[in-house]
Amino acid sequence: WTIPANIAVAVDQNLDYSLINHNKKNYWVAKEATERIFGNSYKSVKTVKGKSLLGLKYQGPFDHFPAVAKVAAANPDKFHTVVATDPQILPIVTTEGAGLVHTAVSAGTEDFKLGQKLGLPMIPVIADNADYIDGFDFLSGKNAKKHPELILDYLRTTPYAMRVEPYTHRYPA
């Protein structure tokens, strides 16, 4: 449910990141995660330190939603930008995920703390009862807890989902 609230992607400035060509598409991933994610069916285009990715911009699957577009228009310099993580707030590992971390300032403690530190904007996305608020197109009024499949079902219809797999989300103690 947090993906529509995405503001930034965090990287570790000191990690190596590779631009990978897989099935005629390019992906940035932590170099150490490449084989786990792609097996042997990829071509490495180049490898750089995370600090070289800082400031890159990207597009997201929900950018056309009015609530997202409003925040993007008001914050063009900070919206959908690659940022440096703070390992004390949001450590990045390469043993799971891609080594780049989706950051939704309005949707989690670590994301909020990193967003506050970096002055990132927020996209409010759900009400206290977990209903998507107005401005989120087909999601508005639907309950994120009762219908978690809405996001994955939508992403499957876009070029933004490379693979969908079951994952147990860990929460801080």
Tab-separated table of N, CA and C in Angstrom, residues 70-148:
chain	number	residue	atom	x	y	z
A	70	LYS	N	0.168	16.215	-7.712
A	70	LYS	CA	0.157	17.473	-6.963
A	70	LYS	C	1.454	17.645	-6.165
A	71	VAL	N	1.888	16.590	-5.476
A	71	VAL	CA	3.132	16.653	-4.701
A	71	VAL	C	4.328	16.774	-5.637
A	72	ALA	N	4.297	16.082	-6.765
A	72	ALA	CA	5.387	16.171	-7.748
A	72	ALA	C	5.532	17.598	-8.270
A	73	ALA	N	4.413	18.227	-8.597
A	73	ALA	CA	4.449	19.591	-9.133
A	73	ALA	C	4.964	20.592	-8.106
A	74	ALA	N	4.631	20.362	-6.840
A	74	ALA	CA	5.046	21.286	-5.779
A	74	ALA	C	6.490	21.057	-5.328
A	75	ASN	N	7.066	19.904	-5.666
A	75	ASN	CA	8.412	19.533	-5.187
A	75	ASN	C	9.255	18.916	-6.293
A	76	PRO	N	9.429	19.583	-7.426
A	76	PRO	CA	10.127	18.956	-8.556
A	76	PRO	C	11.583	18.572	-8.265
A	77	ASP	N	12.233	19.290	-7.371
A	77	ASP	CA	13.640	18.993	-7.079
A	77	ASP	C	13.816	17.788	-6.162
A	78	LYS	N	12.777	17.406	-5.409
A	78	LYS	CA	12.917	16.296	-4.460
A	78	LYS	C	12.064	15.083	-4.807
A	79	PHE	N	11.169	15.233	-5.766
A	79	PHE	CA	10.244	14.149	-6.101
A	79	PHE	C	10.915	13.115	-6.992
A	80	HIS	N	10.781	11.845	-6.619
A	80	HIS	CA	11.329	10.706	-7.363
A	80	HIS	C	12.789	10.909	-7.716
A	81	THR	N	13.562	11.075	-6.662
A	81	THR	CA	14.996	11.291	-6.787
A	81	THR	C	15.730	10.194	-6.018
A	82	VAL	N	16.889	9.805	-6.505
A	82	VAL	CA	17.738	8.864	-5.779
A	82	VAL	C	18.484	9.659	-4.706
A	83	VAL	N	18.368	9.189	-3.455
A	83	VAL	CA	18.963	9.870	-2.309
A	83	VAL	C	19.893	8.924	-1.560
A	84	ALA	N	20.765	9.508	-0.759
A	84	ALA	CA	21.664	8.711	0.083
A	84	ALA	C	20.943	8.315	1.359
A	85	THR	N	21.069	7.072	1.718
A	85	THR	CA	20.492	6.640	2.983
A	85	THR	C	21.381	7.082	4.132
A	86	ASP	N	20.854	7.023	5.308
A	86	ASP	CA	21.624	7.170	6.539
A	86	ASP	C	21.608	5.795	7.182
A	87	PRO	N	22.744	5.106	7.250
A	87	PRO	CA	22.771	3.743	7.771
A	87	PRO	C	22.244	3.614	9.210
A	88	GLN	N	22.247	4.717	9.956
A	88	GLN	CA	21.704	4.681	11.317
A	88	GLN	C	20.174	4.681	11.300
A	89	ILE	N	19.588	5.165	10.224
A	89	ILE	CA	18.128	5.231	10.109
A	89	ILE	C	17.598	4.085	9.260
A	90	LEU	N	18.191	3.903	8.088
A	90	LEU	CA	17.703	2.936	7.116
A	90	LEU	C	18.883	2.211	6.483
A	91	PRO	N	19.418	1.190	7.181
A	91	PRO	CA	20.556	0.461	6.604
A	91	PRO	C	20.114	-0.331	5.371
A	92	ILE	N	20.986	-0.383	4.386
A	92	ILE	CA	20.689	-1.108	3.149
A	92	ILE	C	21.544	-2.366	3.110
A	93	VAL	N	20.882	-3.484	2.821
A	93	VAL	CA	21.584	-4.766	2.715
A	93	VAL	C	21.465	-5.279	1.281
A	94	THR	N	22.324	-6.215	0.937
A	94	THR	CA	22.290	-6.778	-0.413
A	94	THR	C	21.828	-8.229	-0.420
A	95	THR	N	21.471	-8.763	0.745
A	95	THR	CA	21.036	-10.155	0.835
A	95	THR	C	19.550	-10.325	0.523
A	96	GLU	N	18.823	-9.221	0.402
A	96	GLU	CA	17.420	-9.255	-0.003
A	96	GLU	C	17.134	-7.966	-0.767
A	97	GLY	N	16.118	-7.989	-1.587
A	97	GLY	CA	15.813	-6.803	-2.386
A	97	GLY	C	16.905	-6.525	-3.400
A	98	ALA	N	16.896	-5.301	-3.923
A	98	ALA	CA	17.826	-4.920	-4.980
A	98	ALA	C	18.942	-4.009	-4.494
A	99	GLY	N	18.927	-3.666	-3.188
A	99	GLY	CA	19.946	-2.762	-2.669
A	99	GLY	C	19.593	-1.302	-2.880
A	100	LEU	N	18.421	-1.054	-3.420
A	100	LEU	CA	17.844	0.281	-3.555
A	100	LEU	C	16.527	0.220	-2.791
A	101	VAL	N	16.260	1.184	-1.925
A	101	VAL	CA	15.116	1.070	-1.034
A	101	VAL	C	14.047	2.112	-1.357
A	102	HIS	N	12.857	1.614	-1.666
A	102	HIS	CA	11.660	2.441	-1.857
A	102	HIS	C	11.440	3.246	-0.582
A	103	THR	N	11.244	4.547	-0.728
A	103	THR	CA	11.079	5.420	0.432
A	103	THR	C	9.781	6.213	0.290
A	104	ALA	N	8.855	5.940	1.217
A	104	ALA	CA	7.562	6.628	1.266
A	104	ALA	C	7.487	7.331	2.616
A	105	VAL	N	7.809	8.600	2.639
A	105	VAL	CA	7.962	9.366	3.873
A	105	VAL	C	6.725	9.291	4.764
A	106	SER	N	5.541	9.186	4.172
A	106	SER	CA	4.306	9.150	4.954
A	106	SER	C	3.923	7.750	5.402
A	107	ALA	N	4.752	6.751	5.135
A	107	ALA	CA	4.311	5.376	5.351
A	107	ALA	C	5.298	4.487	6.098
A	108	GLY	N	5.977	4.999	7.079
A	108	GLY	CA	6.855	4.141	7.865
A	108	GLY	C	7.837	4.951	8.684
A	109	THR	N	8.224	4.412	9.828
A	109	THR	CA	9.099	5.130	10.749
A	109	THR	C	10.441	5.476	10.121
A	110	GLU	N	11.111	4.478	9.530
A	110	GLU	CA	12.418	4.727	8.943
A	110	GLU	C	12.317	5.710	7.773
A	111	ASP	N	11.307	5.505	6.944
A	111	ASP	CA	11.102	6.398	5.803
A	111	ASP	C	10.853	7.829	6.287
A	112	PHE	N	10.037	7.965	7.323
A	112	PHE	CA	9.726	9.290	7.864
A	112	PHE	C	10.993	9.966	8.397
A	113	LYS	N	11.784	9.220	9.161
A	113	LYS	CA	13.013	9.803	9.736
A	113	LYS	C	13.993	10.223	8.645
A	114	LEU	N	14.177	9.377	7.631
A	114	LEU	CA	15.079	9.725	6.537
A	114	LEU	C	14.518	10.927	5.763
A	115	GLY	N	13.217	10.924	5.533
A	115	GLY	CA	12.581	12.039	4.841
A	115	GLY	C	12.738	13.348	5.593
A	116	GLN	N	12.593	13.304	6.918
A	116	GLN	CA	12.770	14.501	7.728
A	116	GLN	C	14.205	15.009	7.618
A	117	LYS	N	15.155	14.090	7.697
A	117	LYS	CA	16.568	14.470	7.620
A	117	LYS	C	16.898	15.124	6.276
A	118	LEU	N	16.309	14.601	5.187
A	118	LEU	CA	16.630	15.078	3.849
A	118	LEU	C	15.660	16.141	3.329
A	119	GLY	N	14.647	16.483	4.119
A	119	GLY	CA	13.671	17.479	3.695
A	119	GLY	C	12.789	17.007	2.554
A	120	LEU	N	12.463	15.717	2.550
A	120	LEU	CA	11.628	15.161	1.490
A	120	LEU	C	10.153	15.432	1.773
A	121	PRO	N	9.362	15.636	0.735
A	121	PRO	CA	7.924	15.846	0.926
A	121	PRO	C	7.209	14.532	1.223
A	122	MET	N	5.951	14.645	1.635
A	122	MET	CA	5.129	13.471	1.920
A	122	MET	C	3.940	13.423	0.986
A	123	ILE	N	3.518	12.216	0.685
A	123	ILE	CA	2.254	12.000	-0.026
A	123	ILE	C	1.354	11.236	0.944
A	124	PRO	N	0.406	11.910	1.600
A	124	PRO	CA	-0.550	11.174	2.434
A	124	PRO	C	-1.326	10.211	1.535
A	125	VAL	N	-1.497	8.966	1.995
A	125	VAL	CA	-2.082	7.957	1.106
A	125	VAL	C	-3.287	7.246	1.692
A	126	ILE	N	-3.292	6.969	2.998
A	126	ILE	CA	-4.445	6.274	3.578
A	126	ILE	C	-4.941	7.000	4.827
A	127	ALA	N	-6.232	6.812	5.101
A	127	ALA	CA	-6.858	7.356	6.308
A	127	ALA	C	-6.568	6.424	7.484
A	128	ASP	N	-6.961	6.829	8.677
A	128	ASP	CA	-6.722	6.019	9.874
A	128	ASP	C	-7.333	4.623	9.784
A	129	ASN	N	-8.415	4.472	9.040
A	129	ASN	CA	-9.051	3.152	8.905
A	129	ASN	C	-8.438	2.325	7.774
A	130	ALA	N	-7.373	2.823	7.147
A	130	ALA	CA	-6.630	2.158	6.063
A	130	ALA	C	-7.305	2.280	4.696
A	131	ASP	N	-8.303	3.166	4.568
A	131	ASP	CA	-8.878	3.446	3.254
A	131	ASP	C	-7.969	4.422	2.511
A	132	TYR	N	-7.764	4.162	1.215
A	132	TYR	CA	-7.037	5.127	0.393
A	132	TYR	C	-7.847	6.407	0.343
A	133	ILE	N	-7.188	7.539	0.509
A	133	ILE	CA	-7.873	8.826	0.499
A	133	ILE	C	-8.151	9.273	-0.932
A	134	ASP	N	-8.889	10.358	-1.075
A	134	ASP	CA	-9.182	10.899	-2.402
A	134	ASP	C	-7.895	11.273	-3.128
A	135	GLY	N	-7.938	11.170	-4.436
A	135	GLY	CA	-6.797	11.549	-5.260
A	135	GLY	C	-5.961	10.368	-5.710
A	136	PHE	N	-6.414	9.150	-5.385
A	136	PHE	CA	-5.658	7.955	-5.741
A	136	PHE	C	-6.406	7.069	-6.734
A	137	ASP	N	-7.135	7.719	-7.633
A	137	ASP	CA	-7.757	7.053	-8.765
A	137	ASP	C	-8.586	5.864	-8.304
A	138	PHE	N	-8.382	4.704	-8.919
A	138	PHE	CA	-9.192	3.522	-8.620
A	138	PHE	C	-8.996	3.000	-7.194
A	139	LEU	N	-7.951	3.454	-6.500
A	139	LEU	CA	-7.710	3.015	-5.127
A	139	LEU	C	-8.553	3.792	-4.110
A	140	SER	N	-8.909	5.019	-4.416
A	140	SER	CA	-9.625	5.886	-3.471
A	140	SER	C	-10.873	5.202	-2.917
A	141	GLY	N	-10.971	5.224	-1.576
A	141	GLY	CA	-12.114	4.623	-0.895
A	141	GLY	C	-11.969	3.141	-0.614
A	142	LYS	N	-10.991	2.500	-1.228
A	142	LYS	CA	-10.777	1.062	-0.979
A	142	LYS	C	-9.847	0.895	0.210
A	143	ASN	N	-9.990	-0.206	0.919
A	143	ASN	CA	-9.218	-0.435	2.125
A	143	ASN	C	-7.932	-1.201	1.815
A	144	ALA	N	-6.802	-0.600	2.174
A	144	ALA	CA	-5.487	-1.192	1.891
A	144	ALA	C	-5.274	-2.506	2.630
A	145	LYS	N	-5.806	-2.620	3.850
A	145	LYS	CA	-5.627	-3.864	4.620
A	145	LYS	C	-6.504	-4.985	4.081
A	146	LYS	N	-7.720	-4.652	3.701
A	146	LYS	CA	-8.638	-5.673	3.194
A	146	LYS	C	-8.319	-6.072	1.766
A	147	HIS	N	-7.663	-5.170	1.027
A	147	HIS	CA	-7.398	-5.426	-0.400
A	147	HIS	C	-5.943	-5.140	-0.767
A	148	PRO	N	-4.987	-5.851	-0.136
A	148	PRO	CA	-3.579	-5.595	-0.467
A	148	PRO	C	-3.230	-5.984	-1.897
